[in-house]
Structure formats: C-alpha cells, structure tokens
Short mmCIF file of C-alpha atoms in Angstrom, two decimals:
data_model
loop_
_atom_site.label_atom_id
_atom_site.label_comp_id
_atom_site.label_asym_id
_atom_site.label_seq_id
_atom_site.Cartn_x
_atom_site.Cartn_y
_atom_site.Cartn_z
CA MET O 918 76.54 -13.06 -61.34
CA ALA O 919 73.69 -10.82 -60.19
CA THR O 920 72.04 -11.81 -56.93
CA LYS O 921 68.30 -11.74 -56.51
CA SER O 922 67.26 -8.95 -54.15
CA ARG O 923 65.39 -10.05 -51.06
CA THR O 924 62.19 -8.52 -49.84
CA PRO O 925 62.91 -6.70 -46.54
CA TRP O 926 61.13 -8.21 -43.54
CA TRP O 927 59.32 -4.98 -42.69
CA LEU O 928 57.58 -4.96 -46.09
CA TRP O 929 55.89 -8.35 -45.70
CA PRO O 930 52.94 -7.14 -43.57
CA ASN O 931 52.04 -4.76 -46.39
CA LEU O 932 52.49 -7.36 -49.12
CA LEU O 933 50.33 -9.86 -47.20
CA ASN O 934 47.56 -7.32 -46.48
CA LEU O 935 48.22 -7.36 -42.74
CA ASP O 936 49.18 -3.77 -41.94
CA SER O 937 45.72 -2.28 -42.54
CA PRO O 938 43.81 -4.95 -40.55
CA ILE O 939 46.23 -4.41 -37.66
CA LEU O 940 45.63 -0.66 -37.95
CA ALA O 941 41.89 -1.32 -37.84
CA LEU O 942 42.21 -3.40 -34.65
CA ILE O 943 44.31 -0.71 -32.95
CA TRP O 944 41.74 1.98 -33.61
CA GLN O 945 38.82 -0.31 -32.83
CA GLU O 946 40.37 -0.72 -29.37
CA GLN O 947 40.80 3.04 -29.08
CA PHE O 948 37.14 3.63 -29.94
CA ALA O 949 36.09 0.88 -27.50
CA ARG O 950 37.97 2.67 -24.72
CA ILE O 951 36.22 5.92 -25.57
CA ALA O 952 32.83 4.16 -25.50
CA ASN O 953 33.84 2.26 -22.33
CA VAL O 954 32.95 -1.15 -23.77
CA ASP O 955 34.72 -4.49 -23.70
CA LEU O 956 35.18 -6.12 -27.09
CA ALA O 957 34.98 -9.87 -27.50
CA LEU O 958 37.51 -11.82 -29.52
CA GLY O 959 34.83 -12.35 -32.15
CA ASP O 960 34.37 -8.58 -32.54
CA ARG O 961 38.04 -8.22 -33.32
CA LEU O 962 38.17 -11.20 -35.68
CA ILE O 963 35.25 -9.87 -37.72
CA LEU O 964 36.98 -6.54 -38.26
CA PHE O 965 40.32 -8.18 -39.05
CA CYS O 966 38.81 -10.60 -41.59
CA CYS O 967 36.63 -7.95 -43.26
CA THR O 968 39.48 -5.46 -43.55
CA TRP O 969 41.80 -8.12 -44.95
CA LEU O 970 39.14 -9.20 -47.47
CA VAL O 971 38.58 -5.64 -48.69
CA TYR O 972 42.27 -4.97 -49.26
CA CYS O 973 42.97 -8.35 -50.85
CA THR O 974 39.95 -8.05 -53.15
CA ASP O 975 40.92 -4.53 -54.18
CA ARG O 976 44.45 -5.63 -55.09
CA LEU O 977 43.27 -8.72 -56.95
CA LEU O 978 40.86 -6.59 -58.98
CA ASP O 979 43.69 -4.14 -59.67
CA VAL O 980 45.88 -6.80 -61.23
CA ILE O 981 42.99 -8.30 -63.19
CA ASN O 982 41.50 -5.07 -64.53
CA SER O 983 44.43 -2.69 -64.91
CA ASN O 984 48.12 -2.30 -65.63
CA THR O 985 49.15 -1.57 -62.03
CA LYS O 986 50.18 -5.18 -61.48
CA THR O 987 53.81 -4.53 -62.37
CA GLU O 988 54.14 -1.10 -60.74
CA THR O 989 54.05 -2.00 -57.04
CA GLY O 990 55.20 -4.94 -54.98
CA ARG O 991 51.78 -5.51 -53.43
CA HIS O 992 50.22 -5.85 -56.88
CA SER O 993 53.00 -8.08 -58.13
CA ILE O 994 52.56 -10.57 -55.27
CA HIS O 995 48.80 -10.69 -55.84
CA GLN O 996 49.38 -11.38 -59.53
CA LYS O 997 51.14 -14.60 -58.56
CA LYS O 998 49.19 -17.63 -57.35
CA GLN O 999 45.83 -15.90 -57.52
CA GLY O 1000 44.15 -19.21 -56.66
CA ALA O 1001 45.88 -19.25 -53.27
CA TRP O 1002 44.79 -15.68 -52.53
CA ILE O 1003 41.20 -16.51 -53.50
CA GLY O 1004 41.31 -19.63 -51.31
CA VAL O 1005 42.44 -17.69 -48.25
CA SER O 1006 39.81 -15.04 -49.03
CA ILE O 1007 37.06 -17.66 -49.04
CA LEU O 1008 38.26 -18.95 -45.66
CA PHE O 1009 38.26 -15.43 -44.18
CA LEU O 1010 34.82 -14.77 -45.70
CA VAL O 1011 33.34 -17.89 -44.12
CA VAL O 1012 34.80 -16.98 -40.71
CA ALA O 1013 33.51 -13.41 -41.01
CA LEU O 1014 30.01 -14.54 -41.99
CA ILE O 1015 29.75 -17.06 -39.15
CA LEU O 1016 30.92 -14.53 -36.58
CA THR O 1017 28.68 -11.81 -38.01
CA ILE O 1018 25.60 -14.01 -37.71
CA THR O 1019 26.42 -15.27 -34.22
CA GLN O 1020 28.08 -12.25 -32.59
CA LEU O 1021 26.69 -8.95 -33.86
CA ASN O 1022 23.59 -7.18 -32.58
CA THR O 1023 20.99 -5.45 -34.76
CA LEU O 1024 22.68 -2.04 -34.64
CA ALA O 1025 26.02 -3.53 -35.68
CA LEU O 1026 24.35 -5.37 -38.57
CA LEU O 1027 22.65 -2.20 -39.79
CA ALA O 1028 25.81 -0.10 -39.50
CA GLY O 1029 27.86 -2.88 -41.07
CA GLY O 1030 25.41 -3.00 -43.95
CA ILE O 1031 25.97 0.70 -44.61
CA VAL O 1032 29.75 0.23 -44.51
CA PHE O 1033 29.41 -2.74 -46.88
CA LEU O 1034 27.30 -0.66 -49.29
CA LEU O 1035 29.80 2.22 -49.28
CA THR O 1036 32.64 -0.26 -49.84
CA ALA O 1037 30.75 -1.86 -52.73
CA ILE O 1038 30.25 1.57 -54.29
CA HIS O 1039 34.01 2.09 -54.12
CA PHE O 1040 34.68 -1.22 -55.87
CA VAL O 1041 32.09 -0.63 -58.60
CA ALA O 1042 33.23 2.93 -59.32
CA THR O 1043 36.94 2.07 -59.18
CA HIS O 1044 36.99 -1.20 -61.11
CA TRP O 1045 33.90 -1.47 -63.31
CA ILE O 1046 31.81 1.67 -63.86
CA PRO O 1047 34.03 4.78 -64.00
CA VAL O 1048 31.02 7.02 -64.68
CA LEU O 1049 30.06 6.59 -61.01
CA ARG O 1050 33.22 8.34 -59.88
CA ILE O 1051 32.69 11.78 -58.40
CA ARG O 1052 35.40 14.24 -59.38
CA ILE O 1053 35.01 16.35 -56.24
CA TRP O 1054 35.13 13.27 -53.99
CA PRO O 1055 38.25 11.17 -54.78
CA LYS O 1056 38.43 7.49 -53.85
CA GLU O 1057 41.17 8.25 -51.30
CA TRP O 1058 38.83 10.39 -49.20
CA HIS O 1059 36.00 7.89 -49.56
CA VAL O 1060 38.19 4.98 -48.43
CA GLY O 1061 39.53 6.90 -45.43
CA LEU O 1062 36.16 7.82 -43.99
CA VAL O 1063 34.60 4.40 -44.66
CA PHE O 1064 37.60 2.76 -42.97
CA SER O 1065 37.01 4.86 -39.86
CA MET O 1066 33.31 3.97 -39.85
CA GLY O 1067 34.21 0.30 -39.95
CA CYS O 1068 36.63 0.64 -37.04
CA SER O 1069 34.18 2.50 -34.79
CA LEU O 1070 30.84 0.83 -35.55
CA GLN O 1071 31.12 -2.07 -33.09
CA ALA O 1072 32.00 0.18 -30.16
CA TRP O 1073 29.02 2.37 -31.02
CA SER O 1074 26.64 -0.58 -31.47
CA LEU O 1075 27.51 -1.90 -27.99
CA GLN O 1076 27.07 1.54 -26.42
CA PRO O 1077 24.83 3.69 -28.69
CA ASP O 1078 24.71 6.55 -26.18
CA SER O 1079 28.47 7.03 -26.62
CA TRP O 1080 28.15 8.63 -30.05
CA PRO O 1081 28.75 12.21 -28.80
CA ASN O 1082 32.14 11.06 -27.52
CA LEU O 1083 32.92 8.94 -30.58
CA ILE O 1084 31.96 11.34 -33.35
CA LEU O 1085 34.93 13.72 -33.31
CA PRO O 1086 37.64 11.05 -32.86
CA ALA O 1087 36.00 8.93 -35.59
CA VAL O 1088 35.80 11.86 -38.01
CA GLY O 1089 39.34 12.92 -37.15
CA PHE O 1090 40.64 9.41 -37.74
CA GLY O 1091 38.68 9.25 -41.01
CA VAL O 1092 40.32 12.46 -42.21
CA LEU O 1093 43.71 11.11 -41.15
CA CYS O 1094 43.10 7.91 -43.15
CA ALA O 1095 42.01 9.99 -46.13
CA MET O 1096 45.26 11.95 -45.87
CA SER O 1097 47.26 8.72 -45.63
CA CYS O 1098 45.58 7.34 -48.77
CA SER O 1099 46.22 10.65 -50.53
CA HIS O 1100 49.90 10.45 -49.64
CA ILE O 1101 50.12 6.93 -51.09
CA THR O 1102 48.62 8.14 -54.37
CA VAL O 1103 51.03 11.07 -54.56
CA TRP O 1104 54.08 9.04 -53.56
CA GLU O 1105 53.46 6.16 -55.97
CA VAL O 1106 51.84 7.89 -58.98
CA VAL O 1107 50.69 4.67 -60.68
CA THR O 1108 49.65 4.76 -64.33
CA THR O 1109 45.90 4.64 -63.73
CA ASP O 1110 46.04 7.73 -61.50
CA ARG O 1111 48.46 9.59 -63.73
CA TYR O 1112 46.21 9.44 -66.81
CA ASP O 1113 42.78 9.53 -65.15
CA SER O 1114 41.37 13.05 -65.34
CA ASP O 1115 39.16 12.35 -62.31
CA SER O 1116 41.95 11.04 -60.10
CA LEU O 1117 43.16 12.91 -57.04
CA LEU O 1118 46.35 13.90 -58.87
CA ASN O 1119 44.50 15.62 -61.71
CA ALA O 1120 41.26 16.75 -60.10
CA HIS O 1121 42.78 18.36 -56.99
CA PRO O 1122 46.26 19.66 -57.86
CA LYS O 1123 46.16 22.43 -55.22
CA PHE O 1124 45.39 19.90 -52.50
CA VAL O 1125 48.15 17.59 -53.75
CA HIS O 1126 50.74 20.37 -53.80
CA ARG O 1127 49.90 21.38 -50.23
CA LEU O 1128 49.53 17.97 -48.63
CA SER O 1129 51.96 18.62 -45.80
CA TRP O 1130 50.14 21.86 -44.94
CA PHE O 1131 46.88 19.93 -44.62
CA ASP O 1132 48.69 17.41 -42.40
CA ILE O 1133 49.91 20.20 -40.14
CA GLY O 1134 46.46 21.81 -40.11
CA LEU O 1135 44.82 18.52 -39.09
CA GLY O 1136 47.39 17.99 -36.37
CA ILE O 1137 46.97 21.47 -34.88
CA LEU O 1138 43.17 21.23 -35.05
CA CYS O 1139 43.19 17.91 -33.17
CA LEU O 1140 45.54 19.22 -30.49
CA VAL O 1141 43.37 22.30 -29.94
CA THR O 1142 40.19 20.19 -29.89
CA ALA O 1143 41.72 17.78 -27.36
CA ILE O 1144 41.89 20.62 -24.83
CA ALA O 1145 38.10 20.87 -24.82
CA PHE O 1146 37.57 17.30 -23.60
CA ASN O 1147 37.94 15.99 -20.08
CA GLN O 1148 37.78 12.30 -20.95
CA THR O 1149 41.31 10.94 -21.17
CA ASP O 1150 40.59 8.42 -23.93
CA ILE O 1151 39.19 11.12 -26.22
CA LYS O 1152 42.21 13.33 -25.58
CA GLN O 1153 44.53 10.42 -26.36
CA ALA O 1154 42.72 9.62 -29.61
CA LEU O 1155 42.96 13.22 -30.82
CA ILE O 1156 46.60 13.49 -29.78
CA ALA O 1157 47.34 10.22 -31.58
CA ILE O 1158 45.74 11.62 -34.74
CA ALA O 1159 47.82 14.79 -34.38
CA ILE O 1160 51.08 12.86 -33.98
CA SER O 1161 50.32 10.75 -37.07
CA ALA O 1162 49.39 13.82 -39.10
CA PHE O 1163 52.65 15.56 -38.18
CA VAL O 1164 54.62 12.41 -39.07
CA LEU O 1165 52.93 12.21 -42.49
CA GLY O 1166 53.70 15.88 -43.13
CA TRP O 1167 57.33 15.49 -42.08
CA ILE O 1168 57.78 12.40 -44.27
CA HIS O 1169 56.05 14.05 -47.22
CA ASP O 1170 58.41 17.01 -47.23
CA ARG O 1171 61.32 14.53 -47.38
CA CYS O 1172 59.72 11.84 -49.54
CA ASN O 1173 62.51 11.95 -52.11
CA GLN O 1174 64.90 10.65 -49.44
CA PHE O 1175 62.97 7.40 -48.93
CA SER O 1176 62.14 4.36 -51.05
CA ALA O 1177 58.64 3.84 -52.39
CA ASN O 1178 58.30 0.72 -50.25
CA PHE O 1179 59.21 2.57 -47.06
CA LEU O 1180 56.75 5.34 -47.86
CA ARG O 1181 53.94 2.85 -48.49
CA VAL O 1182 54.61 1.09 -45.20
CA ILE O 1183 54.85 4.29 -43.17
CA ALA O 1184 51.47 5.41 -44.56
CA ASP O 1185 49.89 2.69 -42.40
CA ILE O 1186 52.43 2.16 -39.62
CA GLY O 1187 52.51 5.90 -39.00
CA LEU O 1188 48.86 5.67 -37.92
CA TYR O 1189 49.53 3.11 -35.17
CA THR O 1190 50.04 5.93 -32.65
CA PRO O 1191 47.34 4.85 -30.11
CA ILE O 1192 49.77 2.10 -29.13
CA LEU O 1193 51.84 4.81 -27.43
CA PHE O 1194 48.99 5.28 -24.93
CA PHE O 1195 48.11 1.57 -24.66
CA LEU O 1196 51.56 0.95 -23.19
CA PHE O 1197 50.98 3.20 -20.18
#
C-alpha cells in the first residue's frame, strides 16, 4: 500500500507565505542600521503583514485566474480552504491599516503609497490586463525592486538625510531580489510563463541562459563597491548581497541536482545573509 508523502518541515515557511516576510524584516533591520534608526515593533509588524498580504494575494489570484494551481506546492495549498486564507488576510489587513494610521509619519505614508501603487500595477498587469505588461521589463525585475523599496522606506522616512547611504544597498538588494525571482521562474517553468511571449523566459533568452554570470557580476560589483565605503553597516549590506548572489549562481549551475521545492526555498533563504553580521 502506497504511503502518502509528507511535506518536509523546511518547506512549510514557503507554503505559508512566511519566508518572504521574514526576508523583508531581516533587510529592514539592515537598512535601519545603515540609517542609524531604531525601529519600533509596529514598524516591523506593518512590513510583515503587508509582505504576507502581497504574497498570499498573488498566490490566491494565481489559483483563481490560471492553471498554475496544480504545478507548485504553494499554489496547491492556496487552492484548498480559500476561505481560511481570505480570513487570515483580512485579519492581517486590519492590523496593517491600524498600525499604518497610528505609527507612520507623512514621509512613510507617501513612500508607502508609491510602493502600493507599483504593487497594484503588478497585480493588474499580471492577473487582469496583460496589455499593461512591458516586454522589456519583466515582472520578476519589477517585483524585486519594489520589494527592496518596501524594506527600506521606513528607515528612510525616520532619517531622510540617510538616503545617500541607503541608495546603493537598496538598489543592490533590489537587483538581488530581481535575480532571485528570475531564478524561480527559470527553475520552475510554469505553464503561464512557458507560453507567454512576454514572459522572462521568452522575452529575454540571453539573460536566462546567462543567469549565473549575472549573479557573479552582481557579487563582484558589490564587493568592489564595498571597498569605497567606510561605514561598516554599508559594507556589510553589500557583502551580504555579494554572498547571496554567489550562492544563487552556484545553485543555478547545479540546479538539476536539487528538487524544485529546495530551489524555491533557497531563492528566499539564500538572501538571509545579513543574519551572518547580526550575530557578531
């Protein structure tokens, strides 16, 4: 009699939309250290809730509007008990709204509004109005840079004069996130990407075929740039980006040796590298 395979414990954070919010909190802390600001618990909860909501909403829309629901574990779990997922989303939304109104200053609200608008554009173009998609600007790159903006905006809003120190680490992290999203697309090759002429796979084949080279290039660039800065926290951020980029490149060149689930998890966990510096 065949036994039902169990979901490995290390996959659950991804299935429950927790790995990306944790990633966001790690890099929010890194940006706060660069800006030399202290974040309140509410600042962290807002980012966690908003990131979780974005990822959960995206996956729910995937299973409602497309055929990807049976191709990946994260889509399969969101296909089941959609009412429960929507209920938790409403709870997180209420918490995020209350904290946003009571905790954020004017700059954070303005910057958050821009991030919200860019996120809404992603949802509309991806799920409802394909004509809004831009062939030269794939969704993976858009998501990566918007994610970085969301992680850094609160640190900047509390210390606006810190932007010269924040800009390069934030851009570097955005590029790293864009690379991570690109790797996920290439590793999974879901149906919607395979047959969409505007997808990353079809619109940028040269980039796709040289992903690991771009990883290495990003890593080397960050290491060289780190030399130019005296501030330790900036150096650490750039070195963390470099380490993650090298890990992605190493994994990509050996992707056939790993399961799809492991690859999907490492795409986020591999970006947790600032923790290496938090420990010391």
